[in-house]
Short mmCIF file of C-alpha atoms and ligand atoms in Angstrom, two decimals:
data_model
loop_
_atom_site.label_atom_id
_atom_site.label_comp_id
_atom_site.label_asym_id
_atom_site.label_seq_id
_atom_site.Cartn_x
_atom_site.Cartn_y
_atom_site.Cartn_z
CA MET A 1 0.35 0.71 -0.23
CA THR A 2 1.35 3.67 -0.75
CA ASP A 3 3.16 5.40 1.74
CA MET A 4 2.45 3.14 4.51
CA THR A 5 5.08 2.83 7.42
CA ASN A 6 7.49 0.69 9.21
CA ASP A 7 5.71 1.44 13.06
CA ASP A 8 7.86 3.73 14.15
CA ARG A 9 8.14 6.19 11.00
CA VAL A 10 5.99 9.40 11.13
CA LEU A 11 5.52 10.77 7.78
CA ILE A 12 5.89 14.05 7.80
CA PHE A 13 3.74 16.40 5.32
CA ASP A 14 4.81 19.85 5.22
CA THR A 15 2.06 22.20 3.48
CA THR A 16 4.06 25.63 3.90
CA LEU A 17 3.56 26.14 0.11
CA ARG A 18 -0.29 25.77 0.80
CA ASP A 19 -1.77 25.87 4.57
CA GLY A 20 1.28 28.39 5.65
CA GLU A 21 1.18 30.62 2.36
CA GLN A 22 -2.32 30.82 2.61
CA SER A 23 -1.81 32.79 5.86
CA PRO A 24 -3.09 36.51 4.81
CA GLY A 25 0.36 38.90 3.57
CA ALA A 26 2.98 35.86 3.09
CA THR A 27 2.47 35.40 -0.29
CA MET A 28 5.43 34.16 -2.09
CA THR A 29 6.61 34.65 -5.69
CA HIS A 30 6.78 31.64 -8.10
CA ASN A 31 10.87 31.50 -7.43
CA GLU A 32 11.02 31.77 -4.10
CA LYS A 33 7.93 28.78 -3.83
CA LEU A 34 10.22 26.31 -6.21
CA GLU A 35 13.65 27.06 -3.67
CA ILE A 36 11.59 26.07 -0.30
CA ALA A 37 10.11 22.93 -1.84
CA GLY A 38 13.68 22.05 -3.10
CA MET A 39 14.78 22.96 0.86
CA LEU A 40 12.00 21.04 1.91
CA ASP A 41 13.38 17.60 -0.45
CA ALA A 42 16.52 18.04 0.83
CA MET A 43 16.13 18.25 3.92
CA GLY A 44 13.66 15.14 4.28
CA VAL A 45 9.89 15.99 4.37
CA ASP A 46 8.50 12.67 2.90
CA ILE A 47 5.13 14.57 1.46
CA ILE A 48 5.36 18.59 0.22
CA GLU A 49 1.59 20.16 -0.02
CA ALA A 50 3.22 22.32 -2.71
CA GLY A 51 -0.03 24.30 -3.22
CA PHE A 52 -4.04 24.66 -4.10
CA PRO A 53 -3.65 24.34 -8.17
CA ILE A 54 -7.23 25.55 -8.97
CA ALA A 55 -6.23 28.93 -7.13
CA SER A 56 -4.86 30.58 -9.38
CA GLU A 57 -2.98 30.34 -12.36
CA GLY A 58 0.51 31.23 -10.36
CA ASP A 59 -0.57 28.40 -7.52
CA PHE A 60 -1.02 25.93 -10.69
CA ALA A 61 2.52 26.78 -12.69
CA ALA A 62 4.49 26.00 -9.26
CA VAL A 63 2.79 23.35 -8.13
CA SER A 64 3.55 21.71 -11.97
CA GLU A 65 6.83 23.11 -11.60
CA ILE A 66 7.72 21.98 -8.18
CA ALA A 67 6.16 18.21 -9.14
CA LYS A 68 9.02 18.35 -12.34
CA ASN A 69 11.68 19.29 -9.50
CA ALA A 70 11.37 16.88 -7.17
CA GLU A 71 13.79 14.63 -6.97
CA ASN A 72 12.22 12.39 -3.68
CA ALA A 73 9.59 13.85 -1.92
CA VAL A 74 6.10 13.21 -2.82
CA ILE A 75 4.63 16.01 -4.10
CA CYS A 76 0.35 16.60 -3.25
CA GLY A 77 -1.46 19.68 -4.55
CA LEU A 78 -5.03 20.37 -2.45
CA ALA A 79 -8.30 20.28 -4.47
CA ARG A 80 -11.99 20.88 -3.03
CA ALA A 81 -14.37 18.16 -3.51
CA LYS A 82 -15.34 18.83 -7.56
CA ALA A 83 -14.22 17.17 -10.03
CA MET A 84 -12.83 20.40 -12.37
CA ASP A 85 -10.27 20.65 -8.85
CA ILE A 86 -9.34 17.31 -8.81
CA ASP A 87 -9.01 17.74 -12.67
CA ARG A 88 -6.72 20.32 -12.25
CA CYS A 89 -5.13 19.11 -9.24
CA TRP A 90 -4.03 15.91 -11.44
CA GLU A 91 -3.01 18.07 -14.51
CA ALA A 92 -0.24 19.79 -12.03
CA VAL A 93 1.30 17.43 -10.16
CA GLN A 94 0.83 14.23 -13.00
CA HIS A 95 4.83 15.30 -13.71
CA ALA A 96 6.21 14.48 -10.40
CA ARG A 97 7.89 10.88 -9.76
CA ARG A 98 5.54 10.39 -6.65
CA PRO A 99 2.04 12.55 -6.81
CA ARG A 100 -1.07 12.60 -4.51
CA ILE A 101 -4.02 14.26 -4.81
CA HIS A 102 -5.49 15.71 -2.06
CA THR A 103 -8.91 16.20 -2.30
CA PHE A 104 -11.43 17.71 1.63
CA ILE A 105 -14.85 19.01 2.37
CA GLY A 106 -15.76 20.50 5.46
CA THR A 107 -17.93 17.64 7.12
CA SER A 108 -19.02 19.40 10.69
CA PRO A 109 -22.17 20.47 10.87
CA LEU A 110 -21.55 24.41 10.24
CA HIS A 111 -19.58 23.67 7.43
CA ARG A 112 -22.22 21.48 6.14
CA ALA A 113 -24.62 23.77 6.29
CA ILE A 114 -22.83 26.38 3.88
CA PRO A 115 -23.97 24.43 0.64
CA ASP A 116 -27.25 23.05 2.67
CA LEU A 117 -26.31 19.01 1.79
CA THR A 118 -27.83 16.50 3.93
CA MET A 119 -25.99 13.36 5.54
CA ASP A 120 -26.54 11.69 2.68
CA GLU A 121 -25.93 14.15 -0.12
CA MET A 122 -22.22 14.60 1.29
CA ALA A 123 -21.26 11.16 2.12
CA ASP A 124 -22.19 10.48 -2.08
CA VAL A 125 -19.94 13.65 -2.92
CA ILE A 126 -16.99 12.36 -1.12
CA HIS A 127 -17.72 8.68 -2.33
CA HIS A 128 -17.72 10.38 -6.21
CA THR A 129 -14.97 12.78 -6.02
CA VAL A 130 -12.98 10.16 -3.90
CA THR A 131 -13.02 7.58 -6.62
CA HIS A 132 -12.75 10.07 -9.68
CA ALA A 133 -8.89 11.10 -7.55
CA ARG A 134 -8.67 7.77 -7.36
CA ASN A 135 -9.07 6.85 -10.84
CA LEU A 136 -6.29 9.85 -11.54
CA CYS A 137 -3.44 8.99 -9.08
CA ASP A 138 -2.59 6.03 -6.78
CA ASN A 139 -2.10 7.98 -4.20
CA VAL A 140 -5.22 10.01 -2.88
CA GLN A 141 -5.34 11.25 0.24
CA TRP A 142 -9.12 12.50 1.65
CA SER A 143 -10.08 15.16 4.67
CA PRO A 144 -13.26 15.46 6.41
CA MET A 145 -11.97 19.51 7.59
CA ASP A 146 -13.21 20.47 10.53
CA ALA A 147 -13.01 16.79 11.80
CA THR A 148 -13.05 17.68 15.28
CA ARG A 149 -15.86 19.05 15.64
CA THR A 150 -17.63 16.50 13.12
CA GLU A 151 -20.07 14.21 14.90
CA TRP A 152 -18.11 10.88 15.60
CA ASP A 153 -21.39 8.87 14.34
CA TYR A 154 -20.68 10.68 10.55
CA LEU A 155 -17.20 10.91 10.94
CA CYS A 156 -16.47 7.59 11.01
CA ARG A 157 -19.15 6.72 8.69
CA VAL A 158 -17.24 9.15 6.15
CA ILE A 159 -13.97 7.83 6.41
CA GLU A 160 -15.14 4.32 5.70
CA ILE A 161 -16.74 5.13 2.31
CA ALA A 162 -13.53 7.90 1.95
CA ILE A 163 -11.62 4.13 2.41
CA LYS A 164 -13.68 2.23 0.46
CA ALA A 165 -13.11 4.84 -2.55
CA GLY A 166 -9.48 4.13 -2.32
CA ALA A 167 -8.35 6.79 -0.56
CA THR A 168 -5.17 5.90 0.61
CA THR A 169 -3.91 8.14 3.58
CA ILE A 170 -6.76 10.06 5.94
CA ASN A 171 -6.20 12.82 7.85
CA ILE A 172 -8.19 14.41 10.53
CA PRO A 173 -8.16 18.93 10.49
CA ASP A 174 -8.28 20.36 13.69
CA THR A 175 -9.40 22.82 11.34
CA VAL A 176 -9.76 26.10 14.11
CA GLY A 177 -7.24 24.06 16.73
CA TYR A 178 -10.19 23.26 18.71
CA THR A 179 -8.85 19.81 20.08
CA ALA A 180 -7.15 19.74 23.33
CA PRO A 181 -3.89 16.58 24.15
CA ARG A 182 -5.90 13.55 25.31
CA GLU A 183 -9.15 14.35 22.41
CA SER A 184 -6.78 13.96 19.79
CA ALA A 185 -5.47 11.03 21.28
CA ASP A 186 -8.88 9.37 21.86
CA LEU A 187 -9.97 10.77 18.32
CA ILE A 188 -7.53 8.36 16.55
CA ARG A 189 -7.33 5.79 18.30
CA ARG A 190 -10.84 5.03 18.64
CA LEU A 191 -11.03 5.93 14.30
CA ILE A 192 -8.31 2.91 13.65
CA GLU A 193 -10.33 0.81 16.19
CA THR A 194 -13.29 1.14 15.35
CA VAL A 195 -13.39 1.90 10.81
CA PRO A 196 -13.23 -1.13 8.87
CA GLY A 197 -10.60 -0.79 6.81
CA ALA A 198 -8.51 1.67 8.67
CA ASP A 199 -5.77 -0.48 8.87
CA GLY A 200 -5.13 -0.42 5.43
CA VAL A 201 -4.48 3.02 5.65
CA VAL A 202 -2.15 6.05 7.10
CA PHE A 203 -3.78 8.03 10.09
CA ALA A 204 -2.44 12.22 9.36
CA THR A 205 -3.02 14.90 11.85
CA HIS A 206 -3.25 17.99 10.72
CA CYS A 207 -3.43 20.82 13.96
CA HIS A 208 -4.04 24.21 14.04
CA ASN A 209 -2.57 26.66 16.68
CA ASP A 210 -5.48 28.59 17.91
CA LEU A 211 -4.72 27.47 21.61
CA GLY A 212 -1.27 26.89 21.49
CA MET A 213 -1.40 23.16 21.19
CA ALA A 214 -0.73 21.95 17.62
CA THR A 215 2.67 20.25 18.81
CA ALA A 216 1.43 18.72 22.01
CA ASN A 217 -1.60 17.86 19.79
CA SER A 218 -0.10 15.83 16.52
CA LEU A 219 2.26 14.04 19.05
CA ALA A 220 -0.87 12.74 21.26
CA ALA A 221 -2.20 11.88 17.61
CA VAL A 222 1.10 9.89 16.66
CA ASP A 223 1.17 8.38 20.20
CA ALA A 224 -2.54 6.97 19.09
CA GLY A 225 -1.59 5.74 15.98
CA ALA A 226 -1.29 8.45 13.93
CA ARG A 227 1.76 8.46 11.16
CA GLN A 228 1.53 11.16 9.27
CA ILE A 229 2.10 15.11 10.57
CA GLU A 230 1.11 18.15 8.69
CA CYS A 231 3.09 21.00 9.61
CA THR A 232 4.71 24.09 8.09
CA ILE A 233 8.03 25.71 8.41
CA ASN A 234 8.01 28.62 11.78
CA GLY A 235 4.41 27.40 12.38
CA LEU A 236 3.47 30.20 8.96
CA GLY A 237 0.05 29.28 8.55
CA GLU A 238 -3.68 31.35 9.18
CA ARG A 239 -4.11 33.10 12.21
CA ALA A 240 -2.10 31.10 15.05
CA GLY A 241 -0.69 28.78 11.94
CA ASN A 242 -0.16 25.44 11.98
CA THR A 243 1.58 22.75 14.04
CA ALA A 244 5.51 24.18 13.47
CA LEU A 245 7.84 21.31 11.96
CA GLU A 246 10.98 22.06 13.56
CA GLU A 247 9.14 21.59 16.68
CA VAL A 248 7.16 17.69 16.23
CA VAL A 249 10.45 16.54 14.14
CA MET A 250 13.01 18.13 17.52
CA ALA A 251 10.47 16.58 20.46
CA LEU A 252 10.12 13.18 18.21
CA LYS A 253 14.31 13.35 18.43
CA VAL A 254 15.06 14.53 21.43
CA ARG A 255 12.44 12.71 23.52
CA HIS A 256 12.94 9.21 21.16
CA ASP A 257 13.21 8.04 25.47
CA ILE A 258 9.87 8.43 24.91
CA MET A 259 8.48 8.62 22.30
CA PRO A 260 10.12 5.79 19.92
CA TYR A 261 9.15 6.93 17.08
CA ARG A 262 11.61 8.10 13.40
CA THR A 263 11.36 10.40 10.85
CA GLY A 264 13.40 10.94 7.63
CA ILE A 265 14.04 14.52 8.62
CA ASP A 266 17.62 16.08 8.12
CA THR A 267 17.59 18.49 11.30
CA THR A 268 20.57 20.53 10.71
CA LYS A 269 19.05 22.09 7.51
CA ILE A 270 15.81 23.29 9.79
CA MET A 271 17.65 26.72 10.59
CA ASN A 272 18.33 27.37 7.85
CA ILE A 273 14.55 26.45 6.08
CA SER A 274 13.66 29.30 8.96
CA ARG A 275 15.36 32.05 8.04
CA ARG A 276 14.47 31.82 4.30
CA VAL A 277 10.78 30.78 4.69
CA ALA A 278 11.14 33.40 7.66
CA ALA A 279 12.33 36.30 4.69
CA VAL A 280 10.11 35.10 1.75
CA SER A 281 7.36 35.20 3.71
CA GLY A 282 8.01 38.12 5.85
CA PHE A 283 6.81 36.93 8.90
CA PRO A 284 9.53 37.12 11.18
CA VAL A 285 10.53 34.32 13.93
CA GLN A 286 9.40 35.17 17.30
CA TYR A 287 12.46 35.63 19.07
CA ASN A 288 11.84 33.03 21.71
CA LYS A 289 10.53 30.63 19.39
CA ALA A 290 10.95 26.98 20.18
CA ILE A 291 13.51 25.80 17.76
CA VAL A 292 14.42 27.97 15.65
CA GLY A 293 13.99 31.70 17.38
CA LYS A 294 17.09 33.54 17.93
CA ASN A 295 16.86 33.27 21.92
CA ALA A 296 16.31 29.50 21.57
CA PHE A 297 20.01 28.96 21.96
CA ALA A 298 20.67 31.84 24.01
CA HIS A 299 21.62 31.44 27.65
CA GLU A 300 22.20 35.54 28.76
CA SER A 301 21.89 34.91 32.61
CA GLY A 302 24.94 34.47 34.59
CA ILE A 303 23.63 31.23 36.20
CA HIS A 304 23.05 29.41 33.04
CA GLN A 305 27.01 30.94 31.23
CA ASP A 306 28.60 28.84 34.29
CA GLY A 307 26.35 25.39 33.35
CA MET A 308 27.01 25.86 30.35
CA LEU A 309 31.06 26.03 30.62
CA LYS A 310 31.09 24.02 33.36
CA ASN A 311 28.93 21.68 31.18
CA ALA A 312 26.60 21.88 27.90
CA GLU A 313 24.11 19.55 29.20
CA THR A 314 23.23 21.67 32.40
CA PHE A 315 21.35 23.73 30.49
CA GLU A 316 21.23 22.18 27.26
CA ILE A 317 18.14 19.54 26.41
CA MET A 318 19.61 19.84 22.30
CA ARG A 319 22.65 20.89 20.22
CA PRO A 320 22.94 23.90 18.29
CA GLU A 321 24.78 22.05 16.11
CA ASP A 322 22.06 19.17 15.82
CA VAL A 323 19.54 22.11 13.85
CA GLY A 324 22.05 23.66 12.19
CA LEU A 325 23.13 25.74 14.05
CA SER A 326 26.98 26.78 13.76
CA GLU A 327 29.24 27.22 17.09
CA THR A 328 30.14 31.08 16.45
CA SER A 329 28.02 33.21 13.91
CA LEU A 330 31.01 35.90 13.63
CA VAL A 331 31.84 35.98 10.02
CA MET A 332 34.41 38.37 9.28
CA GLY A 333 35.46 42.32 8.42
CA LYS A 334 36.11 44.04 5.04
CA HIS A 335 39.90 42.25 4.66
CA SER A 336 37.39 39.34 4.56
CA GLY A 337 38.20 37.46 0.30
CA ARG A 338 35.84 35.64 -2.21
CA ALA A 339 36.67 32.06 -1.70
CA ALA A 340 36.07 33.22 1.99
CA LEU A 341 32.18 34.77 1.47
CA ARG A 342 31.94 31.77 -1.27
CA ALA A 343 33.01 29.21 1.85
CA LYS A 344 30.90 30.87 4.21
CA LEU A 345 28.02 31.40 1.56
CA GLU A 346 27.91 27.35 1.18
CA ASP A 347 28.02 26.18 4.93
CA LEU A 348 24.11 28.41 5.34
CA GLY A 349 22.95 26.26 2.60
CA TYR A 350 23.67 28.80 -1.06
CA GLU A 351 25.86 27.75 -3.18
CA LEU A 352 26.36 30.04 -5.77
CA GLY A 353 27.66 30.40 -9.35
CA ASP A 354 30.12 32.52 -10.26
CA ASN A 355 28.64 35.47 -11.48
CA GLN A 356 26.03 35.47 -8.48
CA LEU A 357 29.05 35.58 -6.30
CA LYS A 358 30.70 38.97 -7.87
CA ASP A 359 27.65 40.56 -7.05
CA VAL A 360 27.35 39.34 -3.18
CA PHE A 361 30.94 40.17 -3.12
CA VAL A 362 30.19 43.76 -4.06
CA ARG A 363 27.69 43.79 -1.60
CA PHE A 364 29.04 42.25 1.20
CA LYS A 365 31.87 45.08 0.78
CA GLU A 366 29.92 47.98 0.45
CA LEU A 367 28.02 46.53 3.76
CA ALA A 368 31.45 45.53 5.62
CA ASP A 369 32.54 49.17 5.24
CA ARG A 370 29.56 50.60 7.14
CA LYS A 371 29.85 47.35 9.53
CA LYS A 372 32.42 46.40 11.75
CA GLU A 373 31.51 42.91 12.39
CA VAL A 374 29.58 40.57 9.44
CA TYR A 375 27.81 38.03 11.61
CA ASP A 376 25.52 35.05 9.60
CA ASP A 377 22.46 36.96 9.77
CA ASP A 378 24.23 39.78 7.77
CA LEU A 379 24.83 37.74 5.20
CA LEU A 380 21.64 35.55 5.37
CA THR A 381 20.20 39.26 4.91
CA LEU A 382 22.43 40.84 2.08
CA MET A 383 21.24 37.08 0.27
CA ARG A 384 17.63 37.94 0.55
CA ASP A 385 17.66 41.20 -0.20
CA ALA A 386 20.20 40.54 -3.64
CA ALA A 387 17.43 37.37 -4.70
CA ALA A 388 14.22 40.53 -4.37
CA ASP A 389 16.81 42.23 -6.07
CA SER A 390 17.11 40.22 -8.72
CA GLY A 391 13.98 40.31 -10.06
CA HIS A 392 12.81 43.00 -12.76
CA ASP A 393 11.29 45.43 -10.87
CA ARG A 394 9.55 48.57 -11.93
CA ILE A 395 10.49 50.60 -9.13
CA GLN A 396 13.67 51.43 -7.87
CA VAL A 397 15.26 53.67 -4.45
CA LYS A 398 17.92 55.71 -6.38
CA PHE A 399 18.39 58.44 -3.96
CA LEU A 400 17.41 59.49 -1.11
CA ARG A 401 17.82 62.37 1.94
CA VAL A 402 15.74 62.66 4.92
CA ILE A 403 15.79 65.76 7.65
CA CYS A 404 14.81 65.08 10.72
CA GLY A 405 14.99 66.22 13.96
CA THR A 406 12.56 67.70 17.06
CA GLU A 407 11.61 69.96 14.60
CA ALA A 408 8.59 68.72 12.16
CA PRO A 409 7.69 68.50 9.44
CA GLN A 410 10.42 65.92 8.20
CA SER A 411 11.11 65.83 5.16
CA ALA A 412 12.53 63.34 2.60
CA ASP A 413 14.46 64.35 -0.69
CA LEU A 414 13.51 60.70 -2.96
CA THR A 415 14.84 60.02 -6.43
CA LEU A 416 12.96 56.37 -7.54
CA THR A 417 13.77 55.01 -10.88
CA ILE A 418 10.27 54.14 -12.55
CA ASP A 419 10.80 51.73 -15.75
CA GLY A 420 13.91 53.01 -16.42
CA VAL A 421 13.36 56.72 -15.66
CA ASP A 422 14.29 59.17 -12.87
CA HIS A 423 11.57 60.91 -11.12
CA GLN A 424 13.13 63.14 -8.09
CA VAL A 425 10.45 64.63 -5.47
CA THR A 426 11.19 66.51 -1.85
CA ALA A 427 7.89 65.60 0.75
CA THR A 428 7.13 66.28 3.78
CA GLY A 429 5.82 63.86 6.77
CA ASP A 430 5.13 62.83 10.64
CA GLY A 431 8.35 61.79 10.59
CA PRO A 432 11.22 60.50 8.35
CA VAL A 433 9.54 57.27 7.66
CA ASP A 434 6.14 58.60 6.56
CA ALA A 435 7.33 61.18 4.49
CA THR A 436 9.37 59.78 2.55
CA PHE A 437 7.10 56.99 1.86
CA ASN A 438 4.63 60.39 1.35
CA ALA A 439 7.75 60.44 -1.80
CA VAL A 440 6.83 57.33 -3.40
CA LYS A 441 3.41 58.34 -3.39
CA ALA A 442 4.38 61.33 -4.26
CA LEU A 443 6.13 59.85 -7.62
CA PHE A 444 4.38 56.46 -7.79
CA PRO A 445 0.37 56.93 -6.74
CA HIS A 446 -1.21 53.80 -5.87
CA GLY A 447 -3.94 53.00 -3.34
CA GLY A 448 -2.06 50.28 -1.75
CA ARG A 449 -3.13 50.70 1.77
CA LEU A 450 0.28 49.69 5.04
CA GLN A 451 -1.60 47.22 7.13
CA LEU A 452 2.32 46.71 8.54
CA TYR A 453 5.53 48.20 8.74
CA GLN A 454 7.61 46.49 11.48
CA VAL A 455 11.71 46.80 12.44
CA HIS A 456 13.37 44.52 13.85
CA ALA A 457 17.33 44.13 14.80
CA VAL A 458 18.99 41.99 12.44
CA THR A 459 21.88 41.68 14.99
CA GLU A 460 23.11 43.41 18.10
CA GLY A 461 25.14 46.72 18.05
CA THR A 462 24.01 50.81 17.27
CA ASP A 463 25.38 49.94 13.30
CA ALA A 464 23.74 46.18 13.12
CA GLN A 465 21.35 46.20 9.63
CA ALA A 466 17.14 47.01 10.42
CA THR A 467 15.34 44.80 8.93
CA VAL A 468 11.90 46.25 7.60
CA SER A 469 8.94 44.02 7.37
CA VAL A 470 6.12 46.19 5.04
CA ARG A 471 2.81 45.10 4.26
CA MET A 472 0.09 46.59 1.41
CA GLU A 473 -3.06 45.47 0.81
CA GLU A 474 -5.14 46.89 -2.10
CA ASP A 475 -8.34 45.10 -3.95
CA GLY A 476 -8.27 42.65 -0.52
CA LYS A 477 -4.62 41.78 -2.53
CA ILE A 478 -1.50 41.78 -0.37
CA ALA A 479 2.18 41.61 -0.85
CA THR A 480 4.79 42.24 1.27
CA GLY A 481 8.10 43.78 1.04
CA GLN A 482 11.47 43.29 3.01
CA SER A 483 14.13 45.09 2.61
CA SER A 484 17.65 45.54 5.39
CA ASP A 485 20.47 47.95 5.54
CA THR A 486 23.00 50.33 8.37
CA ASP A 487 20.16 52.85 8.15
CA THR A 488 16.51 52.39 9.14
CA VAL A 489 14.93 54.67 7.15
CA VAL A 490 16.38 53.92 3.76
CA ALA A 491 15.50 49.73 4.61
CA SER A 492 11.70 50.94 5.37
CA ALA A 493 12.41 52.93 2.13
CA LYS A 494 13.07 49.53 0.29
CA ALA A 495 10.85 47.74 2.23
CA TYR A 496 8.03 50.10 0.94
CA VAL A 497 9.02 50.03 -2.70
CA ASN A 498 9.60 45.77 -3.36
CA ALA A 499 5.74 45.94 -1.09
CA LEU A 500 4.73 47.99 -4.52
CA ASN A 501 5.76 46.33 -6.78
CA ARG A 502 4.85 42.82 -5.60
CA LEU A 503 1.42 44.53 -5.78
CA LEU A 504 2.40 45.21 -9.32
CA VAL A 505 2.69 42.08 -10.62
CA ARG A 506 -0.48 40.85 -8.20
CA ARG A 507 -2.32 43.00 -10.07
CA GLU A 508 -0.90 42.08 -13.62
CA LYS A 509 -1.79 39.24 -13.05
CA SER A 510 -5.20 38.69 -11.87
CA LYS A 511 -6.02 41.80 -14.89
CA PRO A 512 -9.31 39.31 -16.26
CA GLY A 513 -8.52 36.23 -19.30
CA GLU A 514 -5.10 35.93 -17.39
CA ASP A 515 -6.31 34.24 -14.13
CA ILE A 516 -8.78 31.41 -13.55
CA LYS A 517 -10.35 33.38 -10.46
CA THR A 518 -8.79 33.04 -6.91
CA VAL A 519 -10.25 31.01 -4.53
CA SER A 520 -9.81 29.59 -1.04
CA TYR A 521 -9.39 26.40 0.26
CA ARG A 522 -12.57 28.57 2.47
CA ASP A 523 -14.60 28.24 -0.25
CA ALA A 524 -14.70 24.09 0.29
CA ASN A 525 -18.31 23.34 0.35
O1 LIG B 601 -7.62 23.38 8.15
C1 LIG B 601 -7.68 22.85 7.41
O2 LIG B 601 -8.36 21.58 7.65
C2 LIG B 601 -7.22 22.26 5.98
C3 LIG B 601 -7.65 21.28 5.59
C4 LIG B 601 -8.10 21.89 3.85
C5 LIG B 601 -7.25 19.91 5.30
O3 LIG B 601 -5.85 22.82 5.58
ZN1 LIG B 602 -5.51 23.69 7.74
#
């Protein structure tokens, strides 16, 4: 049977590119999705949910290309319980060496009420859609959305129908993050004991983190017999997010004594992918986030440092190297050469061609001139900005000078290159950042509404780079921009322009005829 596992092997199903990317503002570009998929494949993720092919031409193209490129992972696409969704999904994933169709429908009373289907009618839809999917692909996952709030008898009935129709994986979503560990375990255990045919399929757990219990609920489900965990890098996802991949994987590794299960994940690749997902999604990782937070391995207090020096195990239950954190993050200064930079970037997961290295080296030298010490985080930020600038953005920041101080108003003298032509303006505002944003608007009028403006320091010290994230919304389309600089206002201008460029791309893409339409998995029923 497809994907059946040994007793102790837990499959890791990553949905960063589908459930994670659906989080408002976390939209990734086509190339960013390909890059993340490549990293997921390389780190040993078993199944990559690459997107929702019917949702847009962009989603379709990304899923198809990820499917073509994948080396080991099963590539899965999401489809509502509709033949046209399932066909489109198959069109995209069929190129994979190991394709999977994931189809779903909301089965709880609240979800059933939306299409106004009776229980019998919905059961019929499930039978037909899973049969249809299985006729196309021998690897089919079925999910009763909002399973944890679905009546027990009905849940058993529809799962049995899906298994009989050919589903090979049954996923049990806790769509609204409502369940708790004991209940999560009981539900999986009872389903496996009760539903005819359950022993021939893999049961999966898909938890959301609304009550902060997603990791605990997923692990409890595994203890009860689930053998696939659905998760995202950094716990990215709508509202409070999904189960964090790094948390479940490291919990299973560190506490193997009480949870004797294995995953196929190379945990030393965790930090790099976490940083990349944070960068491309525009969702920074909280400092004290388990496993991947900046402070997760920092031991600042005197007592801790003393203990750590004597014996690292005093306060450390896992080694930083286990998640891919190098022992020292101090890298280089302005005298470091190209070979050293290449070696360091390789260490951080980047393999650069000669031309790319040339460009990055110029940026590195500029940064090292302004900043005495260049850390890993600085280099990762630099790589992100280099990738963002390598596209053919319509708008670029050419020159910026601000006048600020205790006397209002502050002013910004800005030159933007728009479609290859320079335009200059001086604008005022309530502070230097406001003045700068007003200047951008004066040069390139637009209807984008600023939803988020966030600044954080990449490293310590007054010469640290600031990373600025900007989220903009226009007609329901959301775009996030990021940029870093030792000057916070310059970083702000570039992040704002970056978000604007992305918004323009999205505007172009959604012109009539170029996009099927935007559907969401929330429109399931
Ligand atoms: O949370 C959820 O129910 C989902 C389904 C589409 C599996 O993401
Ligand atoms: Zn979900």
